[in-house]
């Protein structure tokens, strides 16, 4: 028998089980005795009890006008299990809250300001390198045509610098804004974008049979479909995060997803922009699959969607592009002109190229040498080595972007990082694949390199969102995209712990 057992009065009452590192003061209170001594341990236990009561009060007052920017309230929140705070220790500190209190406490935590960390410097360096390569190559690839038709060899180069400056401003702005804020405005963004996609069909500027641009004067024009990529990624990430377990259902998950994405794809296909439609379908599909779609329903939707794209591919000029893909050296002066001249440019560059500015294809042989076909000009002037470096940079961009998605602290950030990364990488794959004859030809700009204001500004804005997500990543034991965390998220949705107001 221990000394504590000899001192304990025999009351016939069963003593509750003790927990590791139990305070002697709390034992004395449970036995009915008083605490007649003071000390550091007693003060620590009192502070813990005050913190628990403060967390309950914070949860009760979170809906009734409490100042969420107060730092004091934030310090009263219960600890979370981390690598430095084990689950047992956090459980000893966290109070036993009801479901309603837990919901209010979660809402309070979502609305509290967070301390931002450092950005992903590697991601920023990659994007800046690609943008610098793009500015140099736009000047080199456009100088001949600009001098011939505009009277100024630097005409397109100057416009590209203006768009790059605007894009960097957009990057800095989106990098500073907490990415959770965009959840409140994603629906407004969709309300703005959808009418623009309809307006461009009626009042848009048609170039080479494609009506994609809305012109405001002779200098400024933009493509609503480029803005749609970013806005759709923001909206779908919010929509899927709120759906929770319903993502895997047919009625509440797959059906509204197909209706929404199908309507947008229909508007983009009416613009004769198959490349952009493929990118939008790709980023939406990857996000839907990442959120936990039912694999059988997902494959069924993929088959139906692919059949629609196949039917579109056999219509009009797209049919001839398929023929050109099957035989790149057929009709080299007709429908296969762009692909054939691009392959000649890549082949004549060799390992190290002809030299910067020494391209022959840009003098009128290769169509769109500084926009859709800028990659063959890079291969002709700077050779295979520079083309390989650019491909490696895009692969590194994919690695950093999906790494952010993997280490995001919440499901919304993980889905958003997945969508933006898929959009940028898939667009690069389509452009490079089309110019090298690896896939049927379709015209999309090479991200950060091709000439084009809408694409450059929106792409840099999307990178800014990625950089902001990187400021809040951590090294959790169970990241947001792990099966355990997704299962916990679905259980919380089913139990009512996550409300629509919290998602805002």
Short mmCIF file of N, CA and C in Angstrom, two decimals, residues 81-247:
data_model
loop_
_atom_site.label_atom_id
_atom_site.label_comp_id
_atom_site.label_asym_id
_atom_site.label_seq_id
_atom_site.Cartn_x
_atom_site.Cartn_y
_atom_site.Cartn_z
N UNK A 81 -3.62 18.71 -32.12
CA UNK A 81 -2.52 17.74 -32.15
C UNK A 81 -1.57 18.04 -33.30
N UNK A 82 -0.32 18.25 -33.01
CA UNK A 82 0.71 18.44 -34.01
C UNK A 82 1.88 17.54 -33.66
N UNK A 83 2.94 17.66 -34.46
CA UNK A 83 4.12 16.87 -34.17
C UNK A 83 4.76 17.28 -32.85
N UNK A 84 4.58 18.56 -32.45
CA UNK A 84 5.14 19.03 -31.19
C UNK A 84 4.13 18.95 -30.05
N UNK A 85 2.86 18.78 -30.34
CA UNK A 85 1.82 18.64 -29.32
C UNK A 85 1.13 17.32 -29.55
N UNK A 86 1.52 16.28 -28.88
CA UNK A 86 0.93 14.96 -29.12
C UNK A 86 -0.57 14.98 -28.87
N UNK A 87 -1.22 13.95 -29.41
CA UNK A 87 -2.67 13.89 -29.30
C UNK A 87 -3.12 13.73 -27.84
N UNK A 88 -2.35 12.99 -27.03
CA UNK A 88 -2.73 12.78 -25.64
C UNK A 88 -2.67 14.09 -24.88
N UNK A 89 -1.59 14.87 -25.10
CA UNK A 89 -1.48 16.14 -24.42
C UNK A 89 -2.57 17.11 -24.85
N UNK A 90 -2.89 17.13 -26.18
CA UNK A 90 -3.95 18.01 -26.66
C UNK A 90 -5.30 17.59 -26.13
N UNK A 91 -5.52 16.28 -25.99
CA UNK A 91 -6.79 15.82 -25.46
C UNK A 91 -6.94 16.20 -24.00
N UNK A 92 -5.83 16.26 -23.26
CA UNK A 92 -5.91 16.66 -21.86
C UNK A 92 -6.23 18.13 -21.71
N UNK A 93 -5.89 18.94 -22.74
CA UNK A 93 -6.14 20.37 -22.66
C UNK A 93 -7.48 20.73 -23.26
N UNK A 94 -7.87 20.07 -24.40
CA UNK A 94 -9.09 20.44 -25.11
C UNK A 94 -10.32 20.09 -24.30
N UNK A 95 -11.34 20.93 -24.30
CA UNK A 95 -12.55 20.65 -23.55
C UNK A 95 -13.44 19.67 -24.29
N UNK A 96 -14.40 19.12 -23.54
CA UNK A 96 -15.41 18.26 -24.14
C UNK A 96 -16.54 19.15 -24.63
N UNK A 97 -16.56 19.48 -25.91
CA UNK A 97 -17.54 20.38 -26.48
C UNK A 97 -18.66 19.59 -27.13
N UNK A 98 -19.84 20.18 -27.10
CA UNK A 98 -20.95 19.59 -27.82
C UNK A 98 -20.76 19.83 -29.32
N UNK A 99 -21.62 19.21 -30.12
CA UNK A 99 -21.52 19.38 -31.57
C UNK A 99 -21.76 20.83 -31.98
N UNK A 100 -22.74 21.47 -31.34
CA UNK A 100 -23.02 22.87 -31.66
C UNK A 100 -21.86 23.77 -31.29
N UNK A 101 -21.26 23.51 -30.10
CA UNK A 101 -20.11 24.31 -29.68
C UNK A 101 -18.92 24.08 -30.59
N UNK A 102 -18.72 22.82 -31.01
CA UNK A 102 -17.62 22.52 -31.92
C UNK A 102 -17.79 23.22 -33.25
N UNK A 103 -19.05 23.29 -33.72
CA UNK A 103 -19.32 23.97 -34.98
C UNK A 103 -19.02 25.46 -34.86
N UNK A 104 -19.46 26.07 -33.75
CA UNK A 104 -19.20 27.49 -33.56
C UNK A 104 -17.72 27.77 -33.38
N UNK A 105 -17.03 26.87 -32.69
CA UNK A 105 -15.60 27.05 -32.50
C UNK A 105 -14.84 26.92 -33.81
N UNK A 106 -15.28 26.00 -34.67
CA UNK A 106 -14.65 25.87 -35.99
C UNK A 106 -14.89 27.10 -36.84
N UNK A 107 -16.12 27.65 -36.74
CA UNK A 107 -16.42 28.87 -37.48
C UNK A 107 -15.56 30.03 -37.00
N UNK A 108 -15.38 30.12 -35.69
CA UNK A 108 -14.53 31.17 -35.14
C UNK A 108 -13.10 31.04 -35.63
N UNK A 109 -12.59 29.81 -35.66
CA UNK A 109 -11.21 29.59 -36.10
C UNK A 109 -11.02 29.95 -37.57
N UNK A 110 -12.03 29.64 -38.41
CA UNK A 110 -11.92 29.96 -39.83
C UNK A 110 -11.87 31.46 -40.07
N UNK A 111 -12.53 32.23 -39.20
CA UNK A 111 -12.61 33.67 -39.41
C UNK A 111 -11.51 34.44 -38.70
N UNK A 112 -10.72 33.75 -37.90
CA UNK A 112 -9.61 34.42 -37.26
C UNK A 112 -8.47 34.64 -38.24
N UNK A 113 -7.75 35.74 -38.12
CA UNK A 113 -6.58 35.95 -38.99
C UNK A 113 -5.49 34.94 -38.70
N UNK A 114 -4.77 34.55 -39.74
CA UNK A 114 -3.69 33.59 -39.59
C UNK A 114 -2.36 34.26 -39.82
N UNK A 115 -1.35 33.68 -39.24
CA UNK A 115 0.01 34.20 -39.41
C UNK A 115 0.60 33.55 -40.66
N UNK A 116 0.89 34.35 -41.66
CA UNK A 116 1.41 33.83 -42.92
C UNK A 116 2.91 33.56 -42.80
N UNK A 117 3.35 32.51 -43.45
CA UNK A 117 4.76 32.18 -43.47
C UNK A 117 5.42 32.63 -44.76
N UNK A 118 6.48 31.96 -45.13
CA UNK A 118 7.22 32.30 -46.33
C UNK A 118 6.57 31.66 -47.55
N UNK A 119 6.73 32.31 -48.69
CA UNK A 119 6.21 31.77 -49.93
C UNK A 119 7.14 30.69 -50.46
N UNK A 120 6.64 29.93 -51.40
CA UNK A 120 7.46 28.92 -52.07
C UNK A 120 8.38 29.64 -53.06
N UNK A 121 9.59 29.90 -52.63
CA UNK A 121 10.52 30.68 -53.46
C UNK A 121 10.88 29.94 -54.74
N UNK A 122 10.93 28.61 -54.70
CA UNK A 122 11.26 27.85 -55.90
C UNK A 122 10.19 28.02 -56.97
N UNK A 123 8.94 28.00 -56.55
CA UNK A 123 7.85 28.21 -57.50
C UNK A 123 7.93 29.59 -58.12
N UNK A 124 8.21 30.59 -57.32
CA UNK A 124 8.33 31.95 -57.84
C UNK A 124 9.50 32.07 -58.82
N UNK A 125 10.62 31.45 -58.50
CA UNK A 125 11.79 31.50 -59.39
C UNK A 125 11.48 30.84 -60.73
N UNK A 126 10.78 29.70 -60.70
CA UNK A 126 10.43 29.01 -61.95
C UNK A 126 9.58 29.89 -62.84
N UNK A 127 8.56 30.52 -62.26
CA UNK A 127 7.65 31.35 -63.05
C UNK A 127 8.38 32.58 -63.59
N UNK A 128 9.24 33.18 -62.80
CA UNK A 128 9.99 34.34 -63.27
C UNK A 128 10.95 33.97 -64.39
N UNK A 129 11.58 32.80 -64.30
CA UNK A 129 12.47 32.35 -65.37
C UNK A 129 11.69 32.14 -66.68
N UNK A 130 10.54 31.48 -66.57
CA UNK A 130 9.73 31.27 -67.77
C UNK A 130 9.26 32.59 -68.36
N UNK A 131 8.90 33.55 -67.49
CA UNK A 131 8.44 34.85 -67.99
C UNK A 131 9.57 35.62 -68.67
N UNK A 132 10.77 35.55 -68.11
CA UNK A 132 11.92 36.22 -68.74
C UNK A 132 12.24 35.60 -70.10
N UNK A 133 12.22 34.26 -70.16
CA UNK A 133 12.43 33.59 -71.45
C UNK A 133 11.36 34.03 -72.45
N UNK A 134 10.13 34.16 -71.98
CA UNK A 134 9.04 34.56 -72.86
C UNK A 134 9.22 35.96 -73.42
N UNK A 135 9.63 36.92 -72.58
CA UNK A 135 9.81 38.29 -73.06
C UNK A 135 10.90 38.35 -74.12
N UNK A 136 12.00 37.67 -73.88
CA UNK A 136 13.11 37.68 -74.84
C UNK A 136 12.69 37.03 -76.16
N UNK A 137 12.00 35.89 -76.06
CA UNK A 137 11.65 35.18 -77.28
C UNK A 137 10.51 35.86 -78.05
N UNK A 138 9.61 36.55 -77.35
CA UNK A 138 8.58 37.32 -78.06
C UNK A 138 9.23 38.40 -78.89
N UNK A 139 10.23 39.08 -78.34
CA UNK A 139 10.93 40.12 -79.11
C UNK A 139 11.64 39.52 -80.32
N UNK A 140 12.33 38.39 -80.10
CA UNK A 140 13.06 37.77 -81.20
C UNK A 140 12.13 37.23 -82.27
N UNK A 141 11.04 36.57 -81.86
CA UNK A 141 10.15 35.92 -82.83
C UNK A 141 9.24 36.90 -83.56
N UNK A 142 8.99 38.07 -82.97
CA UNK A 142 8.05 39.01 -83.58
C UNK A 142 8.71 40.19 -84.27
N UNK A 143 10.02 40.33 -84.15
CA UNK A 143 10.68 41.54 -84.66
C UNK A 143 10.51 41.71 -86.17
N UNK A 144 10.61 40.63 -86.93
CA UNK A 144 10.52 40.75 -88.39
C UNK A 144 9.10 41.17 -88.80
N UNK A 145 8.09 40.48 -88.30
CA UNK A 145 6.72 40.80 -88.67
C UNK A 145 6.30 42.16 -88.14
N UNK A 146 6.78 42.54 -86.94
CA UNK A 146 6.44 43.84 -86.39
C UNK A 146 7.04 44.97 -87.22
N UNK A 147 8.28 44.78 -87.66
CA UNK A 147 8.91 45.82 -88.48
C UNK A 147 8.24 45.92 -89.85
N UNK A 148 7.74 44.80 -90.36
CA UNK A 148 7.15 44.80 -91.69
C UNK A 148 5.74 45.37 -91.68
N UNK A 149 4.93 45.01 -90.69
CA UNK A 149 3.52 45.39 -90.71
C UNK A 149 3.18 46.55 -89.76
N UNK A 150 4.00 46.76 -88.75
CA UNK A 150 3.72 47.82 -87.78
C UNK A 150 4.72 48.96 -87.86
N UNK A 151 5.82 48.76 -88.59
CA UNK A 151 6.83 49.80 -88.70
C UNK A 151 7.71 49.94 -87.48
N UNK A 152 7.65 49.04 -86.55
CA UNK A 152 8.46 49.09 -85.33
C UNK A 152 8.76 47.67 -84.91
N UNK A 153 10.05 47.31 -84.92
CA UNK A 153 10.43 45.94 -84.58
C UNK A 153 10.09 45.57 -83.15
N UNK A 154 9.97 46.56 -82.27
CA UNK A 154 9.68 46.30 -80.86
C UNK A 154 8.21 46.48 -80.52
N UNK A 155 7.34 46.50 -81.51
CA UNK A 155 5.92 46.78 -81.27
C UNK A 155 5.31 45.72 -80.34
N UNK A 156 5.42 44.45 -80.67
CA UNK A 156 4.85 43.38 -79.83
C UNK A 156 5.63 43.21 -78.53
N UNK A 157 6.91 43.49 -78.59
CA UNK A 157 7.73 43.40 -77.38
C UNK A 157 7.28 44.42 -76.33
N UNK A 158 6.99 45.63 -76.75
CA UNK A 158 6.52 46.65 -75.81
C UNK A 158 5.17 46.29 -75.21
N UNK A 159 4.29 45.75 -76.02
CA UNK A 159 2.99 45.34 -75.50
C UNK A 159 3.14 44.18 -74.52
N UNK A 160 4.06 43.28 -74.82
CA UNK A 160 4.28 42.15 -73.91
C UNK A 160 4.83 42.64 -72.57
N UNK A 161 5.69 43.65 -72.59
CA UNK A 161 6.20 44.21 -71.33
C UNK A 161 5.07 44.82 -70.51
N UNK A 162 4.14 45.49 -71.16
CA UNK A 162 3.00 46.07 -70.43
C UNK A 162 2.16 44.97 -69.79
N UNK A 163 1.88 43.93 -70.56
CA UNK A 163 1.09 42.83 -70.01
C UNK A 163 1.84 42.12 -68.88
N UNK A 164 3.15 41.98 -69.02
CA UNK A 164 3.93 41.35 -67.96
C UNK A 164 3.90 42.18 -66.68
N UNK A 165 3.98 43.49 -66.81
CA UNK A 165 3.89 44.36 -65.63
C UNK A 165 2.54 44.21 -64.95
N UNK A 166 1.46 44.19 -65.75
CA UNK A 166 0.14 44.00 -65.17
C UNK A 166 0.01 42.62 -64.53
N UNK A 167 0.60 41.62 -65.16
CA UNK A 167 0.56 40.27 -64.59
C UNK A 167 1.31 40.18 -63.28
N UNK A 168 2.45 40.85 -63.17
CA UNK A 168 3.20 40.84 -61.91
C UNK A 168 2.43 41.55 -60.81
N UNK A 169 1.73 42.62 -61.17
CA UNK A 169 0.87 43.29 -60.18
C UNK A 169 -0.22 42.34 -59.70
N UNK A 170 -0.85 41.63 -60.64
CA UNK A 170 -1.87 40.66 -60.27
C UNK A 170 -1.29 39.56 -59.39
N UNK A 171 -0.08 39.12 -59.68
CA UNK A 171 0.58 38.10 -58.87
C UNK A 171 0.81 38.60 -57.45
N UNK A 172 1.30 39.83 -57.31
CA UNK A 172 1.57 40.37 -55.98
C UNK A 172 0.28 40.54 -55.18
N UNK A 173 -0.80 40.94 -55.85
CA UNK A 173 -2.07 41.13 -55.15
C UNK A 173 -2.63 39.79 -54.67
N UNK A 174 -2.73 38.81 -55.56
CA UNK A 174 -3.27 37.51 -55.16
C UNK A 174 -2.36 36.78 -54.18
N UNK A 175 -1.07 37.08 -54.22
CA UNK A 175 -0.14 36.46 -53.28
C UNK A 175 -0.35 36.98 -51.86
N UNK A 176 -0.82 38.22 -51.72
CA UNK A 176 -1.00 38.84 -50.41
C UNK A 176 -2.36 38.54 -49.80
N UNK A 177 -3.36 38.18 -50.61
CA UNK A 177 -4.71 37.93 -50.12
C UNK A 177 -4.84 36.47 -49.70
N UNK A 178 -5.34 36.26 -48.49
CA UNK A 178 -5.57 34.90 -48.02
C UNK A 178 -6.49 34.17 -48.99
N UNK A 179 -6.05 33.00 -49.45
CA UNK A 179 -6.81 32.30 -50.48
C UNK A 179 -8.21 31.92 -50.02
N UNK A 180 -8.46 31.84 -48.70
CA UNK A 180 -9.80 31.53 -48.22
C UNK A 180 -10.80 32.64 -48.55
N UNK A 181 -10.31 33.86 -48.75
CA UNK A 181 -11.20 34.97 -49.07
C UNK A 181 -11.89 34.75 -50.40
N UNK A 182 -11.22 34.09 -51.34
CA UNK A 182 -11.81 33.90 -52.67
C UNK A 182 -13.04 33.02 -52.64
N UNK A 183 -13.23 32.26 -51.55
CA UNK A 183 -14.43 31.43 -51.46
C UNK A 183 -15.69 32.29 -51.44
N UNK A 184 -15.60 33.47 -50.85
CA UNK A 184 -16.77 34.33 -50.75
C UNK A 184 -17.14 34.96 -52.08
N UNK A 185 -16.18 35.04 -52.99
CA UNK A 185 -16.42 35.74 -54.26
C UNK A 185 -16.39 34.82 -55.46
N UNK A 186 -16.23 33.52 -55.26
CA UNK A 186 -16.16 32.60 -56.40
C UNK A 186 -17.49 32.55 -57.15
N UNK A 187 -18.60 32.57 -56.42
CA UNK A 187 -19.90 32.57 -57.09
C UNK A 187 -20.12 33.86 -57.88
N UNK A 188 -19.69 35.00 -57.31
CA UNK A 188 -19.79 36.27 -58.03
C UNK A 188 -18.94 36.21 -59.31
N UNK A 189 -17.78 35.60 -59.21
CA UNK A 189 -16.93 35.45 -60.40
C UNK A 189 -17.61 34.65 -61.48
N UNK A 190 -18.31 33.57 -61.10
CA UNK A 190 -19.04 32.79 -62.11
C UNK A 190 -20.18 33.60 -62.72
N UNK A 191 -20.85 34.41 -61.90
CA UNK A 191 -21.93 35.24 -62.42
C UNK A 191 -21.41 36.27 -63.42
N UNK A 192 -20.16 36.70 -63.26
CA UNK A 192 -19.55 37.66 -64.19
C UNK A 192 -19.05 36.97 -65.45
N UNK A 193 -18.45 35.80 -65.29
CA UNK A 193 -17.79 35.13 -66.41
C UNK A 193 -18.80 34.55 -67.40
N UNK A 194 -19.86 33.94 -66.91
CA UNK A 194 -20.82 33.29 -67.81
C UNK A 194 -21.44 34.27 -68.81
N UNK A 195 -21.89 35.46 -68.40
CA UNK A 195 -22.38 36.41 -69.42
C UNK A 195 -21.31 36.84 -70.41
N UNK A 196 -20.05 36.94 -69.95
CA UNK A 196 -18.98 37.31 -70.88
C UNK A 196 -18.79 36.24 -71.95
N UNK A 197 -18.91 34.97 -71.57
CA UNK A 197 -18.80 33.90 -72.56
C UNK A 197 -19.93 33.95 -73.58
N UNK A 198 -21.08 34.44 -73.16
CA UNK A 198 -22.20 34.58 -74.10
C UNK A 198 -22.03 35.83 -74.96
N UNK A 199 -21.57 36.93 -74.35
CA UNK A 199 -21.40 38.19 -75.09
C UNK A 199 -20.36 38.04 -76.19
N UNK A 200 -19.28 37.29 -75.91
CA UNK A 200 -18.22 37.16 -76.91
C UNK A 200 -18.71 36.43 -78.16
N UNK A 201 -19.72 35.59 -78.02
CA UNK A 201 -20.27 34.90 -79.19
C UNK A 201 -20.99 35.86 -80.13
N UNK A 202 -21.57 36.91 -79.57
CA UNK A 202 -22.36 37.85 -80.37
C UNK A 202 -21.55 39.06 -80.80
N UNK A 203 -20.77 39.60 -79.87
CA UNK A 203 -20.07 40.85 -80.14
C UNK A 203 -18.55 40.70 -80.14
N UNK A 204 -18.05 39.48 -80.07
CA UNK A 204 -16.61 39.28 -80.02
C UNK A 204 -15.94 39.47 -81.36
N UNK A 205 -14.63 39.68 -81.30
CA UNK A 205 -13.82 39.83 -82.51
C UNK A 205 -13.44 38.46 -83.03
N UNK A 206 -13.72 38.20 -84.30
CA UNK A 206 -13.42 36.91 -84.90
C UNK A 206 -12.09 36.97 -85.64
N UNK A 207 -11.20 36.05 -85.30
CA UNK A 207 -9.88 35.96 -85.94
C UNK A 207 -9.66 34.52 -86.36
N UNK A 208 -9.47 34.31 -87.67
CA UNK A 208 -9.24 32.98 -88.25
C UNK A 208 -10.36 32.02 -87.85
N UNK A 209 -11.60 32.50 -87.87
CA UNK A 209 -12.75 31.66 -87.62
C UNK A 209 -13.07 31.42 -86.17
N UNK A 210 -12.30 31.99 -85.25
CA UNK A 210 -12.55 31.80 -83.82
C UNK A 210 -12.94 33.14 -83.20
N UNK A 211 -14.08 33.15 -82.52
CA UNK A 211 -14.57 34.36 -81.86
C UNK A 211 -14.25 34.24 -80.37
N UNK A 212 -13.09 34.73 -79.97
CA UNK A 212 -12.62 34.55 -78.60
C UNK A 212 -12.36 35.85 -77.87
N UNK A 213 -12.25 36.96 -78.56
CA UNK A 213 -11.78 38.21 -77.97
C UNK A 213 -12.89 39.24 -77.89
N UNK A 214 -12.89 39.99 -76.80
CA UNK A 214 -13.73 41.18 -76.66
C UNK A 214 -12.80 42.38 -76.74
N UNK A 215 -12.96 43.18 -77.76
CA UNK A 215 -12.07 44.31 -78.00
C UNK A 215 -12.67 45.58 -77.40
N UNK A 216 -11.83 46.31 -76.67
CA UNK A 216 -12.18 47.62 -76.12
C UNK A 216 -11.21 48.63 -76.70
N UNK A 217 -11.55 49.15 -77.84
CA UNK A 217 -10.64 50.04 -78.53
C UNK A 217 -9.69 49.26 -79.43
N UNK A 218 -8.71 49.96 -79.95
CA UNK A 218 -7.75 49.33 -80.87
C UNK A 218 -6.57 48.69 -80.16
N UNK A 219 -6.39 49.02 -78.88
CA UNK A 219 -5.21 48.52 -78.17
C UNK A 219 -5.54 47.39 -77.22
N UNK A 220 -6.66 47.46 -76.52
CA UNK A 220 -6.96 46.51 -75.45
C UNK A 220 -8.00 45.50 -75.91
N UNK A 221 -7.73 44.23 -75.69
CA UNK A 221 -8.67 43.15 -75.92
C UNK A 221 -8.32 42.01 -74.96
N UNK A 222 -9.32 41.24 -74.61
CA UNK A 222 -9.07 40.13 -73.69
C UNK A 222 -9.98 38.97 -74.04
N UNK A 223 -9.60 37.78 -73.56
CA UNK A 223 -10.34 36.56 -73.80
C UNK A 223 -11.07 36.14 -72.53
N UNK A 224 -12.39 36.13 -72.53
CA UNK A 224 -13.12 35.66 -71.35
C UNK A 224 -12.81 34.21 -71.00
N UNK A 225 -12.47 33.40 -72.00
CA UNK A 225 -12.18 31.99 -71.71
C UNK A 225 -10.93 31.82 -70.86
N UNK A 226 -9.98 32.74 -70.97
CA UNK A 226 -8.79 32.67 -70.12
C UNK A 226 -9.15 32.95 -68.66
N UNK A 227 -9.98 33.97 -68.44
CA UNK A 227 -10.43 34.27 -67.08
C UNK A 227 -11.28 33.15 -66.52
N UNK A 228 -12.00 32.44 -67.39
CA UNK A 228 -12.86 31.34 -66.95
C UNK A 228 -12.04 30.24 -66.26
N UNK A 229 -10.82 30.00 -66.72
CA UNK A 229 -10.00 28.94 -66.12
C UNK A 229 -9.77 29.19 -64.64
N UNK A 230 -9.38 30.41 -64.29
CA UNK A 230 -9.10 30.73 -62.89
C UNK A 230 -10.38 30.77 -62.07
N UNK A 231 -11.41 31.43 -62.58
CA UNK A 231 -12.66 31.55 -61.83
C UNK A 231 -13.29 30.18 -61.61
N UNK A 232 -13.24 29.33 -62.62
CA UNK A 232 -13.82 27.99 -62.47
C UNK A 232 -13.06 27.17 -61.44
N UNK A 233 -11.74 27.30 -61.41
CA UNK A 233 -10.95 26.59 -60.39
C UNK A 233 -11.33 27.06 -58.99
N UNK A 234 -11.52 28.37 -58.80
CA UNK A 234 -11.94 28.90 -57.50
C UNK A 234 -13.31 28.38 -57.10
N UNK A 235 -14.24 28.37 -58.04
CA UNK A 235 -15.62 27.97 -57.72
C UNK A 235 -15.72 26.46 -57.48
N UNK A 236 -15.10 25.67 -58.33
CA UNK A 236 -15.21 24.22 -58.17
C UNK A 236 -14.55 23.77 -56.88
N UNK A 237 -13.43 24.37 -56.50
CA UNK A 237 -12.78 24.02 -55.23
C UNK A 237 -13.71 24.28 -54.06
N UNK A 238 -14.39 25.42 -54.06
CA UNK A 238 -15.33 25.72 -52.99
C UNK A 238 -16.52 24.77 -53.02
N UNK A 239 -17.06 24.52 -54.20
CA UNK A 239 -18.24 23.66 -54.33
C UNK A 239 -17.93 22.23 -53.88
N UNK A 240 -16.79 21.68 -54.29
CA UNK A 240 -16.44 20.32 -53.90
C UNK A 240 -16.13 20.23 -52.41
N UNK A 241 -15.48 21.25 -51.84
CA UNK A 241 -15.17 21.22 -50.42
C UNK A 241 -16.45 21.25 -49.58
N UNK A 242 -17.48 21.96 -50.03
CA UNK A 242 -18.74 22.00 -49.30
C UNK A 242 -19.56 20.73 -49.48
N UNK A 243 -19.37 20.03 -50.57
CA UNK A 243 -20.15 18.82 -50.82
C UNK A 243 -19.78 17.70 -49.87
N UNK A 244 -18.52 17.57 -49.54
CA UNK A 244 -18.11 16.51 -48.64
C UNK A 244 -18.37 15.13 -49.21
N UNK A 245 -19.09 14.31 -48.46
CA UNK A 245 -19.35 12.94 -48.89
C UNK A 245 -20.26 12.88 -50.10
N UNK A 246 -21.06 13.92 -50.34
CA UNK A 246 -22.00 13.91 -51.46
C UNK A 246 -21.31 13.96 -52.81
N UNK A 247 -20.00 14.22 -52.84
CA UNK A 247 -19.26 14.23 -54.11
C UNK A 247 -19.37 12.87 -54.79
#
